[in-house]
Coordinates of C-alpha atoms in Angstrom, one line a residue:
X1 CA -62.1 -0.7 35.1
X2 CA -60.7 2.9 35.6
X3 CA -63.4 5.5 36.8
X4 CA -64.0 7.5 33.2
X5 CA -62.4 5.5 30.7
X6 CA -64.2 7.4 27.8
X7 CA -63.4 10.7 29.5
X8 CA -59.5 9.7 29.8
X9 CA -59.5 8.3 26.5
X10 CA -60.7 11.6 25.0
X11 CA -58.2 13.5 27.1
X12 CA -55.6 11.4 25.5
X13 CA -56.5 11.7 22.1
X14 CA -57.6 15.3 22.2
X15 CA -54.3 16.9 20.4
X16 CA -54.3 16.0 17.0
X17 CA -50.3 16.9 16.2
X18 CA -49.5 14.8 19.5
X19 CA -51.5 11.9 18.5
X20 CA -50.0 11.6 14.9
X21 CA -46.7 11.7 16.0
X22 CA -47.2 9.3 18.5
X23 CA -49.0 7.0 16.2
X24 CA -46.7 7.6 12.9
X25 CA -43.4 7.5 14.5
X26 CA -44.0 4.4 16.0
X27 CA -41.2 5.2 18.9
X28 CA -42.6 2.0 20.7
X29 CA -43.4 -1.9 19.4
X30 CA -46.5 -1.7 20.3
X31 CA -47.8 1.1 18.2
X32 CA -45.9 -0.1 15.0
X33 CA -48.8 -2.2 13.4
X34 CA -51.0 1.6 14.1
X35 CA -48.2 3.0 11.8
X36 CA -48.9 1.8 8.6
X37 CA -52.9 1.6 9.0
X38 CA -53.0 5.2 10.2
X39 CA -53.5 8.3 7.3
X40 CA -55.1 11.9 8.6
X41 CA -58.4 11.6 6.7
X42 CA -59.7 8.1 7.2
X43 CA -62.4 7.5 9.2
X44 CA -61.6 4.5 10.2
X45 CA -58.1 4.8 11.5
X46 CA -57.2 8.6 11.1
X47 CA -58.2 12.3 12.6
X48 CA -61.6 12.1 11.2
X49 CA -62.3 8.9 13.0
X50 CA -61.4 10.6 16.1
X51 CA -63.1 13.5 15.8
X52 CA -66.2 11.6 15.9
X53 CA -65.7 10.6 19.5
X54 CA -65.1 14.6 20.4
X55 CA -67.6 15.6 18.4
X56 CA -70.2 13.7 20.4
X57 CA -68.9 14.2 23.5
X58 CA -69.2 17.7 22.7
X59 CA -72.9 17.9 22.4
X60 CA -72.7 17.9 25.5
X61 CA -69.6 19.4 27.1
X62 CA -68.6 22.0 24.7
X63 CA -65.1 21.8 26.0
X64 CA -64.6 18.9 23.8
X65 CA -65.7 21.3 20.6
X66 CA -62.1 22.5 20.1
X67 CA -60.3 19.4 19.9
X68 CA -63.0 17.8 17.5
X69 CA -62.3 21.1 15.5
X70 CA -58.6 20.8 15.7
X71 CA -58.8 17.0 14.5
X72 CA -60.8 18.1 11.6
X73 CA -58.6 20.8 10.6
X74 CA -55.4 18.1 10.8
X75 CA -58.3 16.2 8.1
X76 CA -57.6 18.6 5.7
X77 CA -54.3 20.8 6.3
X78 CA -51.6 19.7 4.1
X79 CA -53.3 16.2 3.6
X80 CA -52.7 14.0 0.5
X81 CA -56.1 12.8 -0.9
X82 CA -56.2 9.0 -0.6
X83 CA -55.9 7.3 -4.1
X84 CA -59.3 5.9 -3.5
X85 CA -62.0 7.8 -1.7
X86 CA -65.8 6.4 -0.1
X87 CA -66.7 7.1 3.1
X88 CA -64.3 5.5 5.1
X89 CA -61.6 7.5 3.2
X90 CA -60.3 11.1 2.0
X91 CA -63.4 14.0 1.9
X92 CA -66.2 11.7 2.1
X93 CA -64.9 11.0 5.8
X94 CA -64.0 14.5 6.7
X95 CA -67.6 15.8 5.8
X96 CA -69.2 12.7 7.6
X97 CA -67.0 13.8 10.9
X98 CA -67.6 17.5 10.1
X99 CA -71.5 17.1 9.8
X100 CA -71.1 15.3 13.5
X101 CA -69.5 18.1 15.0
X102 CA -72.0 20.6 14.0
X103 CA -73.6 22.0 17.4
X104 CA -75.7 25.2 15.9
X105 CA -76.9 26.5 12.8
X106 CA -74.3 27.5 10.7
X107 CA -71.5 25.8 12.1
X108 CA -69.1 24.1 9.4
X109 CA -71.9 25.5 7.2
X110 CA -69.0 26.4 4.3
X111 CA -66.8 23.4 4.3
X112 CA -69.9 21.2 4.3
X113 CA -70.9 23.0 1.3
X114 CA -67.7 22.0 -0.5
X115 CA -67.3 18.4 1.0
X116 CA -70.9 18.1 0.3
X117 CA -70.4 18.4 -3.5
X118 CA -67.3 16.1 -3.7
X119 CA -69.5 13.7 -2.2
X120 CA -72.0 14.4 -5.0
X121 CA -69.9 14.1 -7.5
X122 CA -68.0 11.3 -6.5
X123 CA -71.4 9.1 -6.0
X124 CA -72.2 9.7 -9.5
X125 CA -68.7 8.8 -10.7
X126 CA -69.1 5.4 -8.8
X127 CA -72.8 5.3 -11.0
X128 CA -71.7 6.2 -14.0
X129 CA -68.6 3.8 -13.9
X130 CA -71.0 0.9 -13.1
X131 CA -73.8 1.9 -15.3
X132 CA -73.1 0.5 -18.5
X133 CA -72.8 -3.2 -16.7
X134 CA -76.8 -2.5 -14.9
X135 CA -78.2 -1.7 -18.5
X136 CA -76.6 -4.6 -19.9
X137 CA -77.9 -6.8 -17.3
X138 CA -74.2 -8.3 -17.4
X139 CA -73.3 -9.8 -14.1
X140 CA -70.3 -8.9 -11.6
X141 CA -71.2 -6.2 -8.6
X142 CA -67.7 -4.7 -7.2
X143 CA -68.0 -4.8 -3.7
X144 CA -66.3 -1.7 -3.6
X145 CA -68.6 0.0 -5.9
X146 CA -71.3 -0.2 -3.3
X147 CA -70.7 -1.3 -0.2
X148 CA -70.4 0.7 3.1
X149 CA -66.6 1.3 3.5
X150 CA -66.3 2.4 -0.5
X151 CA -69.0 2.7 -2.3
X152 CA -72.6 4.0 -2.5
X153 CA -74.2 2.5 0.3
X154 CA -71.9 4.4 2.1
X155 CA -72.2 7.3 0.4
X156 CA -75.9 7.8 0.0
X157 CA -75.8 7.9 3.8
X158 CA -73.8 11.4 3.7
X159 CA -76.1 12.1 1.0
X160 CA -79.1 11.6 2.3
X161 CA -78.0 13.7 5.6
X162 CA -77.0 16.5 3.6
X163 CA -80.3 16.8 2.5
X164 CA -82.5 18.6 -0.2
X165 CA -79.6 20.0 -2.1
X166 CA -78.5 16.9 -3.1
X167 CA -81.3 15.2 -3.3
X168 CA -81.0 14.3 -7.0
X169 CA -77.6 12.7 -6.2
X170 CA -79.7 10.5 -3.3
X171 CA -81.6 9.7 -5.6
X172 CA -79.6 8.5 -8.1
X173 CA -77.9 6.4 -5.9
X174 CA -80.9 4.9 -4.8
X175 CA -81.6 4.0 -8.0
X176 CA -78.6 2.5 -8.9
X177 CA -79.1 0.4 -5.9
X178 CA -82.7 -0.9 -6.7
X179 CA -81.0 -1.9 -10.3
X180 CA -78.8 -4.1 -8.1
X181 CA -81.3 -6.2 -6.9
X182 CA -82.5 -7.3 -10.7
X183 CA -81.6 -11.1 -11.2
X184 CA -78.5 -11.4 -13.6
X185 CA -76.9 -14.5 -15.6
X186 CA -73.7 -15.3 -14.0
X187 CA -70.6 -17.0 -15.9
X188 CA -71.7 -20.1 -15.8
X189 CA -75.2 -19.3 -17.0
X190 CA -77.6 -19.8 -13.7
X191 CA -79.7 -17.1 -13.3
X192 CA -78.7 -15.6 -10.0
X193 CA -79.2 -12.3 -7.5
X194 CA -78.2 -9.2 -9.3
X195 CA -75.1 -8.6 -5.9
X196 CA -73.2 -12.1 -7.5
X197 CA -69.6 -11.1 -7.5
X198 CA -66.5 -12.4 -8.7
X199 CA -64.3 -10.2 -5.8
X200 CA -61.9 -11.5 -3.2
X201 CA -63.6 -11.2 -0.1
X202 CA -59.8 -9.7 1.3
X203 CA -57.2 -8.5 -0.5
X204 CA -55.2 -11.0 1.0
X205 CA -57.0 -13.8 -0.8
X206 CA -57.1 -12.9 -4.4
X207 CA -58.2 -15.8 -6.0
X208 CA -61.3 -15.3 -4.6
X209 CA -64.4 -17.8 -4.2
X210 CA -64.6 -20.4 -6.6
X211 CA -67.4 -19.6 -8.8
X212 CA -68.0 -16.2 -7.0
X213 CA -70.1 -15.3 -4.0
X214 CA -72.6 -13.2 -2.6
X215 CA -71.5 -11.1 0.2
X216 CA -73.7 -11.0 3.8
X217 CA -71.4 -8.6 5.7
X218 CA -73.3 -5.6 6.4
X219 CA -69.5 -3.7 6.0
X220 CA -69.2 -4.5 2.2
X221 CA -72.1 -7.0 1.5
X222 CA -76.0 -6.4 0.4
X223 CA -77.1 -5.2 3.4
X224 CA -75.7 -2.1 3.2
X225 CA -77.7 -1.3 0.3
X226 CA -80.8 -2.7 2.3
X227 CA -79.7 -0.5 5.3
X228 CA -79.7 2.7 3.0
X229 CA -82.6 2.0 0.9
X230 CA -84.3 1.1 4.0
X231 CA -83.1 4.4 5.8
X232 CA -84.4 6.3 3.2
X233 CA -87.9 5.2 2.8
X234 CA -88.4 6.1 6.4
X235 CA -87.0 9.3 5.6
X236 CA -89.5 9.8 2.4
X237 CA -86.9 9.5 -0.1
X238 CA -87.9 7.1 -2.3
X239 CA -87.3 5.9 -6.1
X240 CA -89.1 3.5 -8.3
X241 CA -89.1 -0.1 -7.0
X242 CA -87.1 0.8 -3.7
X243 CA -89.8 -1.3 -1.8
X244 CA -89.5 -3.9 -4.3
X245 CA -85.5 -4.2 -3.6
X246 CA -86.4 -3.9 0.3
X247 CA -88.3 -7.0 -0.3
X248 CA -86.1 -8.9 -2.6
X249 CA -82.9 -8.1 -0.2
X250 CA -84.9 -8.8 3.2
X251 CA -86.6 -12.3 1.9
X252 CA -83.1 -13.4 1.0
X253 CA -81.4 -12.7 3.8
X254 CA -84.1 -14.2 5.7
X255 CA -83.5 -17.5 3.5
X256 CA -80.4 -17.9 3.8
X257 CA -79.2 -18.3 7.4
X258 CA -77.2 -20.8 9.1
X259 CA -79.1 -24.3 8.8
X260 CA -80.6 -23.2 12.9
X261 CA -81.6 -20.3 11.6
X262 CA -79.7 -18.1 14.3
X263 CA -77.2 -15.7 12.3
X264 CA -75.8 -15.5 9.3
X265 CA -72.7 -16.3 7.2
X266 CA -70.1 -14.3 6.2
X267 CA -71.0 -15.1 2.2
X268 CA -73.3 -17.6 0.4
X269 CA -71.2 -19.2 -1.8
X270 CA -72.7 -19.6 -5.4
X271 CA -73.1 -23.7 -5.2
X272 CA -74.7 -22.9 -2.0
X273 CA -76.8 -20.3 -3.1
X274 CA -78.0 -22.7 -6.3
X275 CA -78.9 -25.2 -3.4
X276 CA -81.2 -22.5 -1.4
X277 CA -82.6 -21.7 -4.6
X278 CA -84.0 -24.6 -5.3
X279 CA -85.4 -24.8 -1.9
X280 CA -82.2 -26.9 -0.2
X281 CA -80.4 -26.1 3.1
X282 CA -77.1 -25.5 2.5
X283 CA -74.7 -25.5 5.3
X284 CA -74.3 -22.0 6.4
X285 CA -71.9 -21.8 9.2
X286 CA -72.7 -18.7 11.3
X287 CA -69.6 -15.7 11.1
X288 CA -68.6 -13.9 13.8
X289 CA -70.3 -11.7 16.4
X290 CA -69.7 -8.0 14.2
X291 CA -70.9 -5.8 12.8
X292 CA -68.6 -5.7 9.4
X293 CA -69.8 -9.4 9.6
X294 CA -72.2 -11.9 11.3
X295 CA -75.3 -11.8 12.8
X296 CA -75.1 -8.5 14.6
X297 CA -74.7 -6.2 11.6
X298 CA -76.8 -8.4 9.0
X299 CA -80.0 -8.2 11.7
X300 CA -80.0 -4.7 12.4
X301 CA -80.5 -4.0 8.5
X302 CA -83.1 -6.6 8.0
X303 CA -84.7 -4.7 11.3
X304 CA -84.4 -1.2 9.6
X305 CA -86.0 -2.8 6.2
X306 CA -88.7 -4.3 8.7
X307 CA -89.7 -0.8 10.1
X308 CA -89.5 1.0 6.9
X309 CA -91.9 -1.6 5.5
X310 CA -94.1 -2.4 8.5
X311 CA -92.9 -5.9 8.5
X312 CA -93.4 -7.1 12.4
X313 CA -92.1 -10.6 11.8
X314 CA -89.0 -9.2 10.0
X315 CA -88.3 -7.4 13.1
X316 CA -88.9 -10.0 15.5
X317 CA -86.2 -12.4 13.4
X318 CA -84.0 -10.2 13.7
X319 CA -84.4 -9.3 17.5
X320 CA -84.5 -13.2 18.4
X321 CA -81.3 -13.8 16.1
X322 CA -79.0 -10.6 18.4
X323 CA -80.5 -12.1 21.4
X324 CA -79.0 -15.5 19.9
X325 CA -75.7 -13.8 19.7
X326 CA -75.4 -12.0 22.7
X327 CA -75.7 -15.6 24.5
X328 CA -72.8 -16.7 22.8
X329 CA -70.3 -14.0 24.1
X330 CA -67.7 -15.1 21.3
X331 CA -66.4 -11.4 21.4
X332 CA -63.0 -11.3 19.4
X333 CA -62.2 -8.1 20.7
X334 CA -63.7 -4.8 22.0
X335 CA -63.8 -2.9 18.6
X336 CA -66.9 -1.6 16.6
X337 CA -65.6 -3.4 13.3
X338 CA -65.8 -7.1 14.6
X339 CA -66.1 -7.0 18.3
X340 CA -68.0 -6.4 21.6
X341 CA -68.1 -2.5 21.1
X342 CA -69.8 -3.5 17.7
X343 CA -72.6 -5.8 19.3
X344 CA -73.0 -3.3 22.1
X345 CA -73.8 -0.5 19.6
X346 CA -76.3 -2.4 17.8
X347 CA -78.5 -3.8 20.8
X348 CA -79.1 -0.2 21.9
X349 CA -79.9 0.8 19.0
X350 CA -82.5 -2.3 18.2
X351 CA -83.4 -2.3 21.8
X352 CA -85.3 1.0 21.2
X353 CA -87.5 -0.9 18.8
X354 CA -91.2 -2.1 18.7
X355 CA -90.2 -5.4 20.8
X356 CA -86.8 -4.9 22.1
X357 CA -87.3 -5.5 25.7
X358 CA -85.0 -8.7 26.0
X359 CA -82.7 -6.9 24.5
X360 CA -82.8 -3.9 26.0
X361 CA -82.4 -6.1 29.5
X362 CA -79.0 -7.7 28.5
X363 CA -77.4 -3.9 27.8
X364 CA -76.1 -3.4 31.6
X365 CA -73.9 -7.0 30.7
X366 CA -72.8 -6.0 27.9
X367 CA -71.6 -2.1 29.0
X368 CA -69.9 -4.1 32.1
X369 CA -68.2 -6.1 30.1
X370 CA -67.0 -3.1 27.6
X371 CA -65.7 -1.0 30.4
X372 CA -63.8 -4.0 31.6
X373 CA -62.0 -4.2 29.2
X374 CA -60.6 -0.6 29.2
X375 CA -57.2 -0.5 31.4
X376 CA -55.7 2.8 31.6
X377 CA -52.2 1.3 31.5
X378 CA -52.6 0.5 27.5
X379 CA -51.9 3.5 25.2
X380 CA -55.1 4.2 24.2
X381 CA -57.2 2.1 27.2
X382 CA -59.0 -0.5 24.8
X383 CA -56.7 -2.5 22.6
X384 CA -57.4 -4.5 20.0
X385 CA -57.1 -8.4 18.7
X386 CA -54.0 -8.5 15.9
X387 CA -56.2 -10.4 13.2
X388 CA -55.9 -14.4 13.3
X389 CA -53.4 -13.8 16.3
X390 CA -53.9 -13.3 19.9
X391 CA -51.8 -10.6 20.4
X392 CA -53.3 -7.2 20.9
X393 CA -52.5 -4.0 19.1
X394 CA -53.2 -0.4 20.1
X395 CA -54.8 1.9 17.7
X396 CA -56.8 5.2 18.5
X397 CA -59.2 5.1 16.1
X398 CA -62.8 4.8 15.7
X399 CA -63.4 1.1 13.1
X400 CA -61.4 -1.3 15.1
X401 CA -59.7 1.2 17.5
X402 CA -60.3 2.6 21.2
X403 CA -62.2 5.8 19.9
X404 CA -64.6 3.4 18.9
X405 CA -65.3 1.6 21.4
X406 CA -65.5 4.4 23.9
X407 CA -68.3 5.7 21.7
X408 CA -70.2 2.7 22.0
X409 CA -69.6 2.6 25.6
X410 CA -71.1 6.0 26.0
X411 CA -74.1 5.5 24.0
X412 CA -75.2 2.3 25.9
X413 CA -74.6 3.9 28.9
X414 CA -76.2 7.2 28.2
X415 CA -78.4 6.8 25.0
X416 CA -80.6 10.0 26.0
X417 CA -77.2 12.0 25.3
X418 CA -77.5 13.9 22.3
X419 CA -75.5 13.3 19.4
X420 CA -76.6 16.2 16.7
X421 CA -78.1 15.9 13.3
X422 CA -76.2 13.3 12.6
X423 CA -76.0 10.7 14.8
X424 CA -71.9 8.3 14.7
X425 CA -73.6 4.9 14.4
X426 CA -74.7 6.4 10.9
X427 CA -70.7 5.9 10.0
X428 CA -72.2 2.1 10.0
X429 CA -75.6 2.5 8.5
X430 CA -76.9 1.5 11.6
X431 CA -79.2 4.3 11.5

C-alpha cells in the first residue's frame, strides 16, 4: 500500500489534456483496452467521471478546485455529443459532475442552468417516447428507457437535485415510473410485473432471455426506479401511487431471492418468475458482489425504500443480506461497477442506518483491503479485472476505473468529509 494512494492518484489524473492523450493514444499495451471505452463526457469512463474525484477532494482542499474545473471544461470544449445521452453519457454527465464541484453559492450557477434544461428536456423525451406503450398497458420496458446508466431513474436523480425549477420534470418522471409498476400481459399472455422486458441483458448477447426477463441489477434493473422513487419521498417529492410502487417493487424483490434468501440474482427469468408467482421457489443463483449487480446494489435500494416508508424489517433484510456478502469476499476487482470499491461504498453508506452496527464494524476490513490493492507502479494505482479474463486493465475513470475506487476509499475512511450538495454516490442512486 503506498502512503496516499487517493492523493497520488489525483495528482496523476489532475491535467485533463495529459490524461486524454495518454489514454487515447494508447502509446503502451496496457492502456489500449482504456482507448476505445474512453470519450470526454462520459461519466463513467471520461473527464466528467474524473472530475468527480477532484471535485470532492476539493471540498476540502480547494487546491483540487482547478483541476475539477479544468476536467469539466475538457467536458464540453470541442466535444461531440454522444449519439445517445442518460446520465452516464454526453450533458446529463457534465451537469451531474458540474453540480459536484459546486463549493459556494453561485458557482457553475450558468452552465447548470443550461445543462439543467437539456436534462429536462431530454427526461420528457425518454417519457413521451414510452408513453404511448404505459397507456396501452402493452408490455415491453426498455432497460434503457429507465434504468440508471440511460434512462430515467438516472435522470430524475439530476432532476431531483436541481431542484424546484424543475420540479414538474421530477415529477413527471416519477410518474412515469409509478406507471411501470402496473401489472402488464406479456407475449405469451401471463399476466406479469409491468418491468417484463424482452432486452438483451448485454449487447453482446442479443438474443436475449428466452421468453424475456426481469432485471434485478440496480445499474439497469427495477431498483433503480425503487432507489429514485424512494429517494424522493424522503425528499417530499411525491406523485400519485409512488408509495404504492415502493411497495410493489420492495415486496418483490424481497420474494424473489436466492432460494437461502441471502442476495439476489442478476434477473428472474420469466418461467422463474411464473414459478414465484405462484408461490414456488425457483432457483435463484446469487450474482456477484456489485453494485451494477448482486446483492450489494439490490439491498441498498430496498434499504432506501425501507426508510422512506418506515419499513424496519425491510431494512434489517437488507443489512443481514450485505453482511452476508461481505463474508463471502468474492471481489472481482476493486472498481465501483462490480467490485470491492462498489461494496465498500455501500456499507458506509448503509452502515449509517437505523441498525447498521455490524456493518459499520466490518468497514476497517474492507478499506484495508481497498488500499491494498492500490500499487503506485500501475498507471493509474488501482487496475481493473478485463471482463471474463484474468488480466487487468488500467483505466482512470470513475464506473470501473481507479478514480472510482479512490473515491470509495476516501469516503470509508473519512465519511465526515464533506462532499457538497450533491453527494458522488448519488452518480449510483445510492443516495
Amino acid at each position: 500500500m503506498t502512503e496516499n494512494p487517493v492523493a497520488l492518484l489525483a495528482d496523476r489524473l489532475a491535467d485533463p489534456v495529459a490524461l486524454a492523450a495518454r489514454v487515447t493514444e494508447a502509446q503502451t499495451p496496457e492502456l489500449a483496452e482504456t482507448r476505445s471505452l474512453w470519450h470526454p463526457q462520459s461519466l463513467a469512463d471520461g473527464h466528467a467521471g474524473v472530475a468527480l474525484l477532484l471535485a470532492a477532494l476539493a471540498h476540502t482542499d480547494a487546491g483540487y478546485a482547478r483541476a475539477a474545473h479544468a476536467h469539466l471544461t475538457s467536458a464540453v470544449t470541442g466535444v461531440r455529443r454522444p449519439a445517445r445521452e442518460g446520465l452516464y453519457a454526453g450533458l446529463p454527465a457534465v451537469a451531474f459532475a458540474a453540480r459536484t464541484a459546486v463549493t459556494k453559492p453561485g458557482e457553475y450557477a450558468a452552465l447548470l442552468s443550461k445543462l439543467d434544461a437539456q436534462v429536462a428536456l431530454l427526461a420528457r423525451r425518454l417519457v413521451a417516447e414510452d408513453a404511448p406503450r404505459v397507456a396501452a398497458g402493452t408490455a415491453g420496458a426498455r432497460m434503457a428507457g429507465y434504468d440508471v446508466v440511460a434512462g430515467l431513474a438516472g435522470l430524475g436523480r439530476l432532476l431531483l437535485a436541481a431542484g424546484p425549477d424543475h420540479r414538474d420534470t421530477t415529477e413527471l418522471v416519477l410518474t412515469h415510473l409509478v406507471a411501470l409498476t402496473r401489472p402488464v400481459v406479456e407475449p405469451g399472455g401471463r399476466t406479469v410485473p409491468g418491468w417484463w422486458t424482452s432486452d438483451p441483458i448485454l449487447l453482446s448477447e442479443p438474443e436475449g432471455v428466452p421468453g424475456g426477463h426481469f432485471n434485478a441489477g440496480l445499474a439497469h434493473g427495477i431498483p433503480g426506479p425503487l432507489a429514485l422513487l424512494s429517494l424522493a419521498h424522503r425528499a417530499g417529492v411525491r406523485v400519485p401511487g409512488q408509495e404504492r410502487a415502493i411497495r410493489t417493487i420492495a415486496t418483490w424483490l424481497l420474494a424473489r431471492r436466492s432460494p437461502d434468501g441471502a442476495g439476489w440474482p442478476n434477473i428472474v427469468p420469466l418461467e422463474a418468475e411464473l414459478t414465484a408467482a405462484a408461490g414456488g421457489r425457483p432457483d435463484l443463483a446469487e450474482a456477484r458482489t456489485g453494485w451494477c449487480y448482486g446483492t450489494p446494489g439490490a439491498a441498498r435500494s430496498l434499504q432506501l425504500a425501507a426508510l422512506a416508508l418506515k419499513e424496519p424489517e425491510w431494512n434489517r433484510q437488507a443489512l443481514a443480506a450485505v453482511a452476508a456478502a461481505c463474508e463471502r469476499k468474492d471481489f472481482a476487482d476493486p472498481t465501483l461497477c462490480h467490485g470491492l470499491a462498489g461494496l465498500t461504498t455501500i456499507v458506509t453508506l448503509m452502515a449509517k442506518e437505523p441498525g447498521g452496527e455490524e456493518l459499520a464494524a466490518l468497514i476497517p476490513s474492507l478499506t484495508d483491503s481497498l488500499a491494498a490493492v492500490a500499487d503506485p507502479a500501475h498507471p493509474f494505482l488501482w487496475p481493473a479485472a478485463a471482463p471474463g479474463e484474468r488480466t487487468v486493465v488500467h483505466r482512470p475513470g470513475f464506473l470501473d476505473g481507479a478514480a472510482g475506487a479512490a473515491l470509495a476509499l476516501r469516503h470509508a475512511t473519512d465519511p465526515a468529509a464533506p462532499l457538497g450538495e450533491l453527494p458522488w454516490q448519488a452518480a449510483l442512486l445510492l443516495c
